[in-house]
Coordinates of N, CA and C in Angstrom, one line a residue:
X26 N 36.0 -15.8 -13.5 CA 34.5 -15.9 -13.2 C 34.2 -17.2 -12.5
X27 N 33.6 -17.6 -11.4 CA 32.9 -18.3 -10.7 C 31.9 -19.0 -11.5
X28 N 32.0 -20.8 -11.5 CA 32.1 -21.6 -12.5 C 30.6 -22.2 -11.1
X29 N 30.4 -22.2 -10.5 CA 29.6 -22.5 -9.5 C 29.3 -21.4 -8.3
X30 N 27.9 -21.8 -8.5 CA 27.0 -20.5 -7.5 C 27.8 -20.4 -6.1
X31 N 28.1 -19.8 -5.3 CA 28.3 -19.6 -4.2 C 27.5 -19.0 -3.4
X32 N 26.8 -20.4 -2.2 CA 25.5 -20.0 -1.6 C 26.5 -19.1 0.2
X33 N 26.4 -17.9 -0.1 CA 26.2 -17.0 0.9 C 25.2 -16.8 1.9
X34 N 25.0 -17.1 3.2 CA 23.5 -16.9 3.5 C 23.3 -15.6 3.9
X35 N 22.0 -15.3 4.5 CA 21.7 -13.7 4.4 C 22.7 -14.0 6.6
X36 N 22.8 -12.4 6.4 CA 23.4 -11.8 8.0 C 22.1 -12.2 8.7
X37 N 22.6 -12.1 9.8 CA 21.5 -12.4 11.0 C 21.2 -11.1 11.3
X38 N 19.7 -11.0 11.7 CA 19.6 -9.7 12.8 C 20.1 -9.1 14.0
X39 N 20.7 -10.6 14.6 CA 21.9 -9.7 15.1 C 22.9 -9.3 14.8
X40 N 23.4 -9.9 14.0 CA 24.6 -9.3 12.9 C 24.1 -7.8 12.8
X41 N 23.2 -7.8 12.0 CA 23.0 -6.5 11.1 C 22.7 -5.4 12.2
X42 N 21.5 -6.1 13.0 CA 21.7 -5.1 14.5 C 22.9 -4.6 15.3
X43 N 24.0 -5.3 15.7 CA 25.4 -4.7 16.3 C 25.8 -3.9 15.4
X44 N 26.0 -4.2 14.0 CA 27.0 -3.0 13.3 C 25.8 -2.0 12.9
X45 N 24.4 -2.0 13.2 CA 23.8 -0.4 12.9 C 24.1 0.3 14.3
X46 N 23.9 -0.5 15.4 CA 24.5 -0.1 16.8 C 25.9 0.8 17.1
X47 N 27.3 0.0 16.2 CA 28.4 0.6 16.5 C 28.4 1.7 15.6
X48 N 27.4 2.0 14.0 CA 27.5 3.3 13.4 C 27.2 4.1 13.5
X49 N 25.6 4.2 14.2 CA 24.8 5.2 15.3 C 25.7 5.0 16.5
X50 N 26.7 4.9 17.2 CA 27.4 5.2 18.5 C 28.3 6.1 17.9
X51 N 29.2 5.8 16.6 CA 30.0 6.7 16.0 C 30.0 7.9 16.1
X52 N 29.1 7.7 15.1 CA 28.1 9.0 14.3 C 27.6 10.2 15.9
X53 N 27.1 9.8 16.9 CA 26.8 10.6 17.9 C 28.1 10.9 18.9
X54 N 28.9 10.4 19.3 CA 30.2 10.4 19.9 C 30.9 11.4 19.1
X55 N 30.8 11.3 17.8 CA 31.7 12.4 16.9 C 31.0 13.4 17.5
X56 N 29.8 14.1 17.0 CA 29.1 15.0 17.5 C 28.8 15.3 18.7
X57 N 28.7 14.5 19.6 CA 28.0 15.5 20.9 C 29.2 14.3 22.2
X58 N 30.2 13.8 22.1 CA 31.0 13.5 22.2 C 30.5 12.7 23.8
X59 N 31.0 13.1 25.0 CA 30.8 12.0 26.6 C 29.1 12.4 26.8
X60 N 28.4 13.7 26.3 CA 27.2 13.5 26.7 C 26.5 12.4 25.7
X61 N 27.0 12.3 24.5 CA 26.1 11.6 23.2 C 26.4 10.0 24.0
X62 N 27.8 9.4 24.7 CA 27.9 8.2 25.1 C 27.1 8.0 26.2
X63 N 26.6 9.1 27.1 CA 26.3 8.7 28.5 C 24.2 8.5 27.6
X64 N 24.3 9.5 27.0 CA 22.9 9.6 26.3 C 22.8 7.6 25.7
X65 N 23.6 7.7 24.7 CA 23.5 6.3 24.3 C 23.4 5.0 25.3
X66 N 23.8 5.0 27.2 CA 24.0 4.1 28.0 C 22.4 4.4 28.1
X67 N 21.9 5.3 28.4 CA 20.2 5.3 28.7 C 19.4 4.7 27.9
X68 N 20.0 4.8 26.5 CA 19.0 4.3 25.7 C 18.9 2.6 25.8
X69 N 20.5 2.0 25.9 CA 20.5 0.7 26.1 C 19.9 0.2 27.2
X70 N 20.4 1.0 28.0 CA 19.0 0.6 29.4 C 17.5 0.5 29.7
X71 N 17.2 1.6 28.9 CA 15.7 1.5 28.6 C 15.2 0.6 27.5
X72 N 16.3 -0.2 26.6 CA 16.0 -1.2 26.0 C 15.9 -2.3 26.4
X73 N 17.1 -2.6 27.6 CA 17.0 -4.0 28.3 C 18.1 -4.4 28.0
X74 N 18.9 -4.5 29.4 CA 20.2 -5.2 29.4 C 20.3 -6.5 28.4
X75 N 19.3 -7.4 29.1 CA 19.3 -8.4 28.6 C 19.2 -9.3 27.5
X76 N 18.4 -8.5 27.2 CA 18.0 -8.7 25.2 C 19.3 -8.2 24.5
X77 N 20.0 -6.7 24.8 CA 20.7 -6.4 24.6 C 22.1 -7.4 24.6
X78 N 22.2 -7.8 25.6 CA 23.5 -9.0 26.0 C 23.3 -10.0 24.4
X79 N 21.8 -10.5 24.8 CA 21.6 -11.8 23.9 C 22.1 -11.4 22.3
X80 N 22.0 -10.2 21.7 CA 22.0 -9.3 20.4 C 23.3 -9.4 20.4
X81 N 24.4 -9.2 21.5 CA 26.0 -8.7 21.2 C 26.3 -10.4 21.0
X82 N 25.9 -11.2 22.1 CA 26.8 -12.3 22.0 C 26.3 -13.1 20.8
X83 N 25.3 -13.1 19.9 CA 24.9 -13.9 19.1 C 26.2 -12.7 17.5
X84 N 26.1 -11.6 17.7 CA 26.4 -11.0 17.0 C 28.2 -11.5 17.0
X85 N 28.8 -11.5 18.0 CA 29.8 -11.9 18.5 C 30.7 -13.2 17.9
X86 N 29.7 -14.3 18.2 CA 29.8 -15.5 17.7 C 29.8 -15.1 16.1
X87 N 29.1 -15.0 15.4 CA 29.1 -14.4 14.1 C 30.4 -13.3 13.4
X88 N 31.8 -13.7 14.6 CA 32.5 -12.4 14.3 C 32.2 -10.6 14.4
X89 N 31.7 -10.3 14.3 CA 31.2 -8.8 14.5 C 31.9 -8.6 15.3
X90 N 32.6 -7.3 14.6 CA 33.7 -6.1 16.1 C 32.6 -5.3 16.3
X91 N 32.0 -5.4 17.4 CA 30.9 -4.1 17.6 C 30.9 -3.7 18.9
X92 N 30.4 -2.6 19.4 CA 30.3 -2.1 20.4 C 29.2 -1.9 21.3
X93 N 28.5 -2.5 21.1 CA 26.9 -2.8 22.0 C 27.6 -3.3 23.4
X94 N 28.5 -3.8 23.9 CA 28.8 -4.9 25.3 C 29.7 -3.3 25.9
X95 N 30.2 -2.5 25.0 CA 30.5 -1.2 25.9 C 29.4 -1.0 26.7
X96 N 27.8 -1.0 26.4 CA 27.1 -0.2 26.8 C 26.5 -1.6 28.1
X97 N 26.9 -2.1 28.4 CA 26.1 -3.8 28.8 C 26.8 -4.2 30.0
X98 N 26.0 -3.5 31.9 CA 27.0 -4.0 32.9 C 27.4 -5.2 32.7
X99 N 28.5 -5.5 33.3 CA 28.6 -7.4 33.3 C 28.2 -7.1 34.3
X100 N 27.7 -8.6 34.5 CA 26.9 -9.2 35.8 C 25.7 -8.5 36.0
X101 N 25.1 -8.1 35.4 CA 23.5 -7.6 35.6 C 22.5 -8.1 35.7
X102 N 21.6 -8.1 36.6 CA 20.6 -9.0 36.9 C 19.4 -9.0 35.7
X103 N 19.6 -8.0 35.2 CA 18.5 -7.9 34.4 C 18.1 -9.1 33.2
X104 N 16.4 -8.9 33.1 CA 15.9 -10.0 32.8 C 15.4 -9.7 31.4
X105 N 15.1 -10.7 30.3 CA 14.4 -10.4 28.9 C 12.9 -9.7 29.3
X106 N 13.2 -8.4 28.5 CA 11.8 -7.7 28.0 C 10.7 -7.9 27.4
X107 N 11.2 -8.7 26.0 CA 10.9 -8.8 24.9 C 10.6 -10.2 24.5
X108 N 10.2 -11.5 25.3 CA 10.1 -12.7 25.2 C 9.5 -13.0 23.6
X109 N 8.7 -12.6 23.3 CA 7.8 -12.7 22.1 C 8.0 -12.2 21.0
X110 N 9.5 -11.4 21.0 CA 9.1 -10.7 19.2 C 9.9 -10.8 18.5
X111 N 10.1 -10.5 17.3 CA 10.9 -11.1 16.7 C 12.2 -10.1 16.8
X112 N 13.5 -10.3 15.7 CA 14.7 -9.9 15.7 C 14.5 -8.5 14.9
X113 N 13.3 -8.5 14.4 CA 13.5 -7.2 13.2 C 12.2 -6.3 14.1
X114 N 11.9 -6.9 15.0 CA 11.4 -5.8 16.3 C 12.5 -5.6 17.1
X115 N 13.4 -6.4 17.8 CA 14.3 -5.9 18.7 C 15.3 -4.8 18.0
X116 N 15.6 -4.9 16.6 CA 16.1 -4.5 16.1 C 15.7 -2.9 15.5
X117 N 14.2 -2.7 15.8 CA 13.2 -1.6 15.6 C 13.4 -0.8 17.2
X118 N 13.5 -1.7 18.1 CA 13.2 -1.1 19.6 C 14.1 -0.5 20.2
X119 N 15.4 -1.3 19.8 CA 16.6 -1.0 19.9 C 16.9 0.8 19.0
X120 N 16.8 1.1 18.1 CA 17.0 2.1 17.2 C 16.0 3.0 17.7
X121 N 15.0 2.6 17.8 CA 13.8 4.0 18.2 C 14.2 4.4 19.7
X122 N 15.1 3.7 21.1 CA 15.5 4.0 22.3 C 16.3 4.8 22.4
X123 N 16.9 4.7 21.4 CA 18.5 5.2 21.3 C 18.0 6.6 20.6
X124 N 17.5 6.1 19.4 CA 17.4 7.7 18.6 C 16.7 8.8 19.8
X125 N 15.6 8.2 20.0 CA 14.7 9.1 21.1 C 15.6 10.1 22.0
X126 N 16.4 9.0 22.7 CA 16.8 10.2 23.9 C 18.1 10.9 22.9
X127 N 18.8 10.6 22.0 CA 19.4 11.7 21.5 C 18.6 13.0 20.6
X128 N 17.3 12.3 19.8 CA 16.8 13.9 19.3 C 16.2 14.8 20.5
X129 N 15.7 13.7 21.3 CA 14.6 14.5 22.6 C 15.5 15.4 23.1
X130 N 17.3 15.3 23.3 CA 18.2 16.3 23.6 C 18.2 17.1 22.5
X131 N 18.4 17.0 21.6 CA 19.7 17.6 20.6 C 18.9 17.9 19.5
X132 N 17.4 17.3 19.5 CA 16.6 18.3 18.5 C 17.3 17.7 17.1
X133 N 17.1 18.8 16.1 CA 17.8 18.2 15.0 C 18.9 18.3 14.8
X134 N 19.9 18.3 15.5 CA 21.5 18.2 15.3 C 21.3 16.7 15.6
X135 N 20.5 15.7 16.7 CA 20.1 14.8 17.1 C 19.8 13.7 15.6
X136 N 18.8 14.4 15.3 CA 18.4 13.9 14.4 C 19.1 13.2 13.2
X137 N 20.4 14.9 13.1 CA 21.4 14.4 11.7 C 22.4 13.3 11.8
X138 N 22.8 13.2 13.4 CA 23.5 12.4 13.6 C 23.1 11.2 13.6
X139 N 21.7 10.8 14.0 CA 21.5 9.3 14.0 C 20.9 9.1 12.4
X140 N 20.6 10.2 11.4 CA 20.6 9.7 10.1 C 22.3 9.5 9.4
X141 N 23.4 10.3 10.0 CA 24.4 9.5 9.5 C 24.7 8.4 9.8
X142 N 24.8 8.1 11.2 CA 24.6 6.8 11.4 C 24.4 5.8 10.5
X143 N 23.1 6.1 10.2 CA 22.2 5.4 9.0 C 23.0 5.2 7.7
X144 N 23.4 6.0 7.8 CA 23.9 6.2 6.1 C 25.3 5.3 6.4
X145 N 26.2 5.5 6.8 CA 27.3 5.0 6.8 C 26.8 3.3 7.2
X146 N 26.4 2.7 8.0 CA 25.9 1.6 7.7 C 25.2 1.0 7.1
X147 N 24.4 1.9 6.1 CA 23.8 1.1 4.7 C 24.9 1.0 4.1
X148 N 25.7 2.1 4.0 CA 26.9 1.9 2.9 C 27.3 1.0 2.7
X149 N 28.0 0.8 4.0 CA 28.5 -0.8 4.4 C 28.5 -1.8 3.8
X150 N 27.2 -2.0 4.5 CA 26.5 -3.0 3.8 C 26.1 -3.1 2.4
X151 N 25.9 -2.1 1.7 CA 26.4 -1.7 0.2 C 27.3 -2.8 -0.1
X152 N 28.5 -2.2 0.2 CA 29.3 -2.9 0.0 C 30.1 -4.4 -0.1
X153 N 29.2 -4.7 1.0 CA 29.5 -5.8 1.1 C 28.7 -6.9 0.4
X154 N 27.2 -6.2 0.0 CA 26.2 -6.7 -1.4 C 27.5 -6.8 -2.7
X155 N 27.8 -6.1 -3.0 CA 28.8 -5.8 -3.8 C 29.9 -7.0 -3.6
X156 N 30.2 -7.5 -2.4 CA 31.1 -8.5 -2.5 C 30.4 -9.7 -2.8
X157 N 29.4 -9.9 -1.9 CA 28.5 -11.0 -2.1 C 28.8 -11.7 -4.1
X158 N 28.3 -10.5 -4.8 CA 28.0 -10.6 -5.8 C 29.3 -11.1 -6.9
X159 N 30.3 -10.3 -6.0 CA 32.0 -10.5 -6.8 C 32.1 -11.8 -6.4
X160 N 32.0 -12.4 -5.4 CA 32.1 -13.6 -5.2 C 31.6 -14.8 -6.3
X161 N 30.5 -14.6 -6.5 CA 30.0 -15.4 -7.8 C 29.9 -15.1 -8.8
X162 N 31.4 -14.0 -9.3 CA 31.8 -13.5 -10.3 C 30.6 -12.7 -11.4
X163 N 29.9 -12.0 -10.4 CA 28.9 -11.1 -10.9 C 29.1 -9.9 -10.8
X164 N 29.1 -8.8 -11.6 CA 29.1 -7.6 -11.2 C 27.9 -6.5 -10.2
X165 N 28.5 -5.5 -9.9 CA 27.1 -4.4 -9.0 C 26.7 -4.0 -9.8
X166 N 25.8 -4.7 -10.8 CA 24.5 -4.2 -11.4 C 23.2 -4.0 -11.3
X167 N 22.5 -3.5 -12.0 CA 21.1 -3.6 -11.1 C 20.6 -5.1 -10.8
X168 N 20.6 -5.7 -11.7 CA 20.4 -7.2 -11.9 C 20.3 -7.9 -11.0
X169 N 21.7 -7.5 -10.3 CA 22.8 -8.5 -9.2 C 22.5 -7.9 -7.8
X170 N 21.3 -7.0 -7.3 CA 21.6 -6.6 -6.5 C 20.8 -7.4 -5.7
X171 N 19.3 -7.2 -5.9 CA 18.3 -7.9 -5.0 C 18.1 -9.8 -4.7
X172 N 19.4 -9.9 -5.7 CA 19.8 -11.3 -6.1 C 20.8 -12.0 -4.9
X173 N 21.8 -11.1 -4.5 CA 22.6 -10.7 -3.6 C 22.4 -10.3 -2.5
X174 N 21.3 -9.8 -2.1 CA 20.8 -8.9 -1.0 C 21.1 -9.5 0.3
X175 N 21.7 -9.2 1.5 CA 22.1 -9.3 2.4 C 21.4 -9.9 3.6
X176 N 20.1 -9.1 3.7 CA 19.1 -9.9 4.8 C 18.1 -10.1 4.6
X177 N 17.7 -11.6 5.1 CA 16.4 -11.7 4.6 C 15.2 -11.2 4.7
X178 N 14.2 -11.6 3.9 CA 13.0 -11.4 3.6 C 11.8 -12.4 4.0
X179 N 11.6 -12.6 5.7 CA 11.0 -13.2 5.9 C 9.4 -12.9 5.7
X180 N 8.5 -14.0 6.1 CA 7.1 -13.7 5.5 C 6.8 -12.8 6.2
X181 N 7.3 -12.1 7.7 CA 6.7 -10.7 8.0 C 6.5 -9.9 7.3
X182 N 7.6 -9.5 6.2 CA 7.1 -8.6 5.2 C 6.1 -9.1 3.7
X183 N 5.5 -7.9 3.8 CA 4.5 -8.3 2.7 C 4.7 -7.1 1.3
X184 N 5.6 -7.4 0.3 CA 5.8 -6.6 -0.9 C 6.0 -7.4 -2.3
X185 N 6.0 -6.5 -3.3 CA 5.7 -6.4 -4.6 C 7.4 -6.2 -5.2
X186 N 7.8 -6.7 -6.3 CA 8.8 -6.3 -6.7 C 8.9 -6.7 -8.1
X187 N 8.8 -5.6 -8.8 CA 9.0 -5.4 -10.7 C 10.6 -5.0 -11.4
X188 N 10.5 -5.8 -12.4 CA 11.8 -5.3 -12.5 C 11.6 -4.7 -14.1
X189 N 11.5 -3.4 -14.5 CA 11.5 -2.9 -15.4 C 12.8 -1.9 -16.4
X190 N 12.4 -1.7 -17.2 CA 13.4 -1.0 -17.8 C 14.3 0.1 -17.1
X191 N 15.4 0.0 -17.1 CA 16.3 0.9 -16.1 C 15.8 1.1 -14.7
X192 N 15.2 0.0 -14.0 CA 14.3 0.0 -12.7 C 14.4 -0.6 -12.4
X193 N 14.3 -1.2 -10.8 CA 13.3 -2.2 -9.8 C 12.8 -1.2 -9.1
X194 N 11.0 -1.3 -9.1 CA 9.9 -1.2 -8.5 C 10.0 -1.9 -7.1
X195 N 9.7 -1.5 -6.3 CA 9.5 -2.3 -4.9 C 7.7 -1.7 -4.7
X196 N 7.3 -2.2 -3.7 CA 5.9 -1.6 -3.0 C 6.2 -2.8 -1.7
X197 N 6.2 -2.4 -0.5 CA 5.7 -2.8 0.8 C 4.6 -2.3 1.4
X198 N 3.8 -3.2 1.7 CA 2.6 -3.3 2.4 C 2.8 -3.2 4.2
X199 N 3.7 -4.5 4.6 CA 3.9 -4.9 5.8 C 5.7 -4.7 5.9
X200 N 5.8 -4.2 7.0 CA 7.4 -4.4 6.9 C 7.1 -4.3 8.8
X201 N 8.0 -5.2 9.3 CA 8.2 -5.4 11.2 C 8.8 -4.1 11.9
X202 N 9.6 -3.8 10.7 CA 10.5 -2.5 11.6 C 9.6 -1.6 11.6
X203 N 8.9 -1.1 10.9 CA 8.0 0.1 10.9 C 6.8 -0.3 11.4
X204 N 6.0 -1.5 11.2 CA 4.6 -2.0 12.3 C 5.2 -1.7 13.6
X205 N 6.3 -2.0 14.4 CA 7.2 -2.0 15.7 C 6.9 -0.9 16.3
X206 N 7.5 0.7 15.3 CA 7.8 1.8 14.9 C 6.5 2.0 15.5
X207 N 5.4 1.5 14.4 CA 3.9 2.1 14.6 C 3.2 1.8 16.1
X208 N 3.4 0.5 16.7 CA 3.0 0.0 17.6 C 3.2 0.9 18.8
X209 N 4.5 1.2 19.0 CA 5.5 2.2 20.0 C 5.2 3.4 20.3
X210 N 4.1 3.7 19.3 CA 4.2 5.4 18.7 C 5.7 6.4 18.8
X211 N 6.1 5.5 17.8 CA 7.8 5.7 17.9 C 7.8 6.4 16.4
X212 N 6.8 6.9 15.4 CA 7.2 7.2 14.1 C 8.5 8.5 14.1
X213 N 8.4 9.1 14.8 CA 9.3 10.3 14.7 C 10.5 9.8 14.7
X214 N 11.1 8.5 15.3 CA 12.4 8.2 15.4 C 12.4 7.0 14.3
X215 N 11.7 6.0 14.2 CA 11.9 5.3 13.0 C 11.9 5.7 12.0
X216 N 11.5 6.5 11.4 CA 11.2 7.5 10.0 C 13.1 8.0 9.4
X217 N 13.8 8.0 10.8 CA 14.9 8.4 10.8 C 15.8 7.5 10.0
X218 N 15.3 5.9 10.0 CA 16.1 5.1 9.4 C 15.6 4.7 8.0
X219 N 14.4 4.8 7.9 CA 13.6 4.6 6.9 C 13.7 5.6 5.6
X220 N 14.4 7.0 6.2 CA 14.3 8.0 5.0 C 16.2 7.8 4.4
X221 N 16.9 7.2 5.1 CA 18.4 6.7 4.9 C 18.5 5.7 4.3
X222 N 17.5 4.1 4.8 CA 18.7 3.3 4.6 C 18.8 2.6 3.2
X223 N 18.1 2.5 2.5 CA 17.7 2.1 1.4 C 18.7 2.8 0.4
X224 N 18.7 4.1 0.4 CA 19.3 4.8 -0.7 C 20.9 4.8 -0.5
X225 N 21.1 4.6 1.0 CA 22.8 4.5 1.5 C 23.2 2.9 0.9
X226 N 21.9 2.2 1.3 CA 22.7 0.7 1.1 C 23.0 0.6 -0.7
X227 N 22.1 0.8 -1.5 CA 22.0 1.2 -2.9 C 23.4 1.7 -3.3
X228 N 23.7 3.1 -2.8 CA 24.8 3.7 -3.0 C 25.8 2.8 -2.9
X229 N 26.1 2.3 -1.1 CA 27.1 1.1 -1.3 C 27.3 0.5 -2.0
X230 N 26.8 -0.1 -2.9 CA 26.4 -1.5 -3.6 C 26.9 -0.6 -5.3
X231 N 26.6 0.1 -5.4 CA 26.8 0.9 -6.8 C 26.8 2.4 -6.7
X232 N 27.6 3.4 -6.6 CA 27.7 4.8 -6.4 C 26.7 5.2 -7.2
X233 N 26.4 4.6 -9.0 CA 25.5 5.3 -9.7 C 24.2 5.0 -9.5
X234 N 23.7 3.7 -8.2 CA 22.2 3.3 -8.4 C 21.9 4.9 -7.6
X235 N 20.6 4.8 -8.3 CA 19.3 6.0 -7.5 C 18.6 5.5 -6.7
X236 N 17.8 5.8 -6.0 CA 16.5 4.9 -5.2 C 15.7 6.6 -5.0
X237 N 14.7 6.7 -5.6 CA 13.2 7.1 -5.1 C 12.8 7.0 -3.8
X238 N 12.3 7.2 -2.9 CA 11.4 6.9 -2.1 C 10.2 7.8 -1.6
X239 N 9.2 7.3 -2.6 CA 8.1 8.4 -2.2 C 6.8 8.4 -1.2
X240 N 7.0 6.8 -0.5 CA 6.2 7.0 0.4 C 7.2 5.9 1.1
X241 N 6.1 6.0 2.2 CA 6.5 5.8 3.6 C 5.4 4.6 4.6
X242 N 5.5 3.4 4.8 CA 4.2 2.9 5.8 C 4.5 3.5 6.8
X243 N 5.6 4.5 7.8 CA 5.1 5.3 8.3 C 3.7 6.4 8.7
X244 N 3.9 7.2 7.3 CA 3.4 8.0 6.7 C 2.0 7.7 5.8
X245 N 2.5 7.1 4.5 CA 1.3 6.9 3.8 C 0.7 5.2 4.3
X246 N 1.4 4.3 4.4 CA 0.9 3.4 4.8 C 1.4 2.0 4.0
X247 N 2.4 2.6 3.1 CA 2.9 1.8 2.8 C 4.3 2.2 2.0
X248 N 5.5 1.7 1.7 CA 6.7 1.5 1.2 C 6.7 1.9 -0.3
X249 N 7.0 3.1 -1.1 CA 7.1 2.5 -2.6 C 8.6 3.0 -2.8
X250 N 9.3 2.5 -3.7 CA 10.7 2.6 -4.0 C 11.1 2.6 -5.6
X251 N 11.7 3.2 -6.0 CA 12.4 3.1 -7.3 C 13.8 2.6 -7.3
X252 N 14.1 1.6 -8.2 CA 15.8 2.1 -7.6 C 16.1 2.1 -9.2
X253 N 17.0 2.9 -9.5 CA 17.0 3.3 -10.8 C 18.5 3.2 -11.3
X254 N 19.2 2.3 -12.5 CA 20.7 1.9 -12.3 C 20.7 1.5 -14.1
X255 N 21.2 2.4 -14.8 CA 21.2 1.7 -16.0 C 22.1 0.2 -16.0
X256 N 20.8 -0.2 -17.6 CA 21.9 -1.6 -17.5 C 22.8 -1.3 -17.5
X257 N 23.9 -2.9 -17.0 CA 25.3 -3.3 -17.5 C 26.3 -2.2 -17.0
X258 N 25.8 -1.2 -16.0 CA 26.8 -0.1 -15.7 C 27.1 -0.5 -13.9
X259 N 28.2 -0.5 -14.1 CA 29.0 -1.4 -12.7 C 30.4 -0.8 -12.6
X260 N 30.6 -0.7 -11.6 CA 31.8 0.3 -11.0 C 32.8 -0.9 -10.2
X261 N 33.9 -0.7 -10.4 CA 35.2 -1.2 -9.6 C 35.4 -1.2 -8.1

């Protein structure tokens, strides 16, 4: 057991951005194979070379094997879009470009693919909550999760968090990815990551946690969550 805390900081948005990038490229290449890649170069273009560039090479530096610079001419003139917003909007703009032109083709086979996507990269990251935590010789309990949690929680978001018997309660008010979402009139593609990633990242982190999710600031206007994990029960 770890005799002193081990301060881990949280991933960067670009971090976390490149590897939801290379799981959504997976996830549609498996399925709809040179049209899902040529689909995926439009979307990066309609997001912006350049922002794009700035997202791989920060991600880069950070170590990340990802695949965003496949999609990224060298030597491109192209200039920043997005001077003003933050990382958990580029990282909202980025995912609603991409998803778009693949459901806009592919309808809901479209759809399923960019929610695996989703899933396999919460897992991930699951998992890697899960090391976080082995690190400071804590187990994947409920306890350990939100304690551990991977990225931060800047004051853009605005939520509530209870921690009750066989539970944590969440409620969001404000969250960037989904205001972005809302701003864009992008709900139909954001909704795609929102109804995945929470319960995938959960899973990663513990096969037996549950997570609820009955609303949506999509939809109702705001975030509620259960995540449901009896005590002291933690998996290998």
């Amino acid at each position: 057991m770890s005799e002193t805390k081990v301060h881990i900081p949280p991933l960067s948005m670009d971090n976390i951005t490149a590897k939801l990038f290379t799981h959504l490229e997976k996830s549609v290449i498996t399925q709809f194979g040179e049209e899902g890649k040529a689909l995926f170069q439009q979307g990066v273009q309609k997001f912006g070379y350049k922002d794009a560039e700035e997202i791989a090479l920060q991600a880069t530096k950070e170590g990340v094997i990802h695949r965003l610079y496949s999609y990224i001419p060298r030597n491109h003139q192209a200039e920043r879009k997005y001077e003003n917003l933050t990382n958990y909007a580029l990282m909202a703009k980025l995912f609603a470009q991409i998803s778009k032109v693949i459901v806009d083709r592919f309808g809901e086979k479209g759809k399923d693919a960019i929610r695996e996507g989703v899933r396999t990269f919460g897992e991930e990251r699951g998992r890697g909550i899960a090391q976080r935590a082995r690190a400071n010789g804590e187990e994947n309990t409920r306890e350990n999760y939100l304690t551990n949690y991977d990225m931060g929680r800047s004051e853009l978001f605005t939520y509530t968090t209870e921690y009750k018997e066989g539970e944590i309660e969440q409620n969001f008010t404000v969250c960037p990815f989904g205001q972005q979402w809302a701003d864009d009139d992008m709900h139909e593609y954001g909704i795609l990551y929102c109804e995945m990633i929470d319960p995938a990242v959960a899973r990663g982190f513990n096969p037996d946690f549950k997570v609820e999710h009955d609303k949506y600031i999509l939809k109702e206007g705001n975030c509620h969550f259960r995540f449901i994990l009896e005590d002291n029960k933690a998996n290998e």
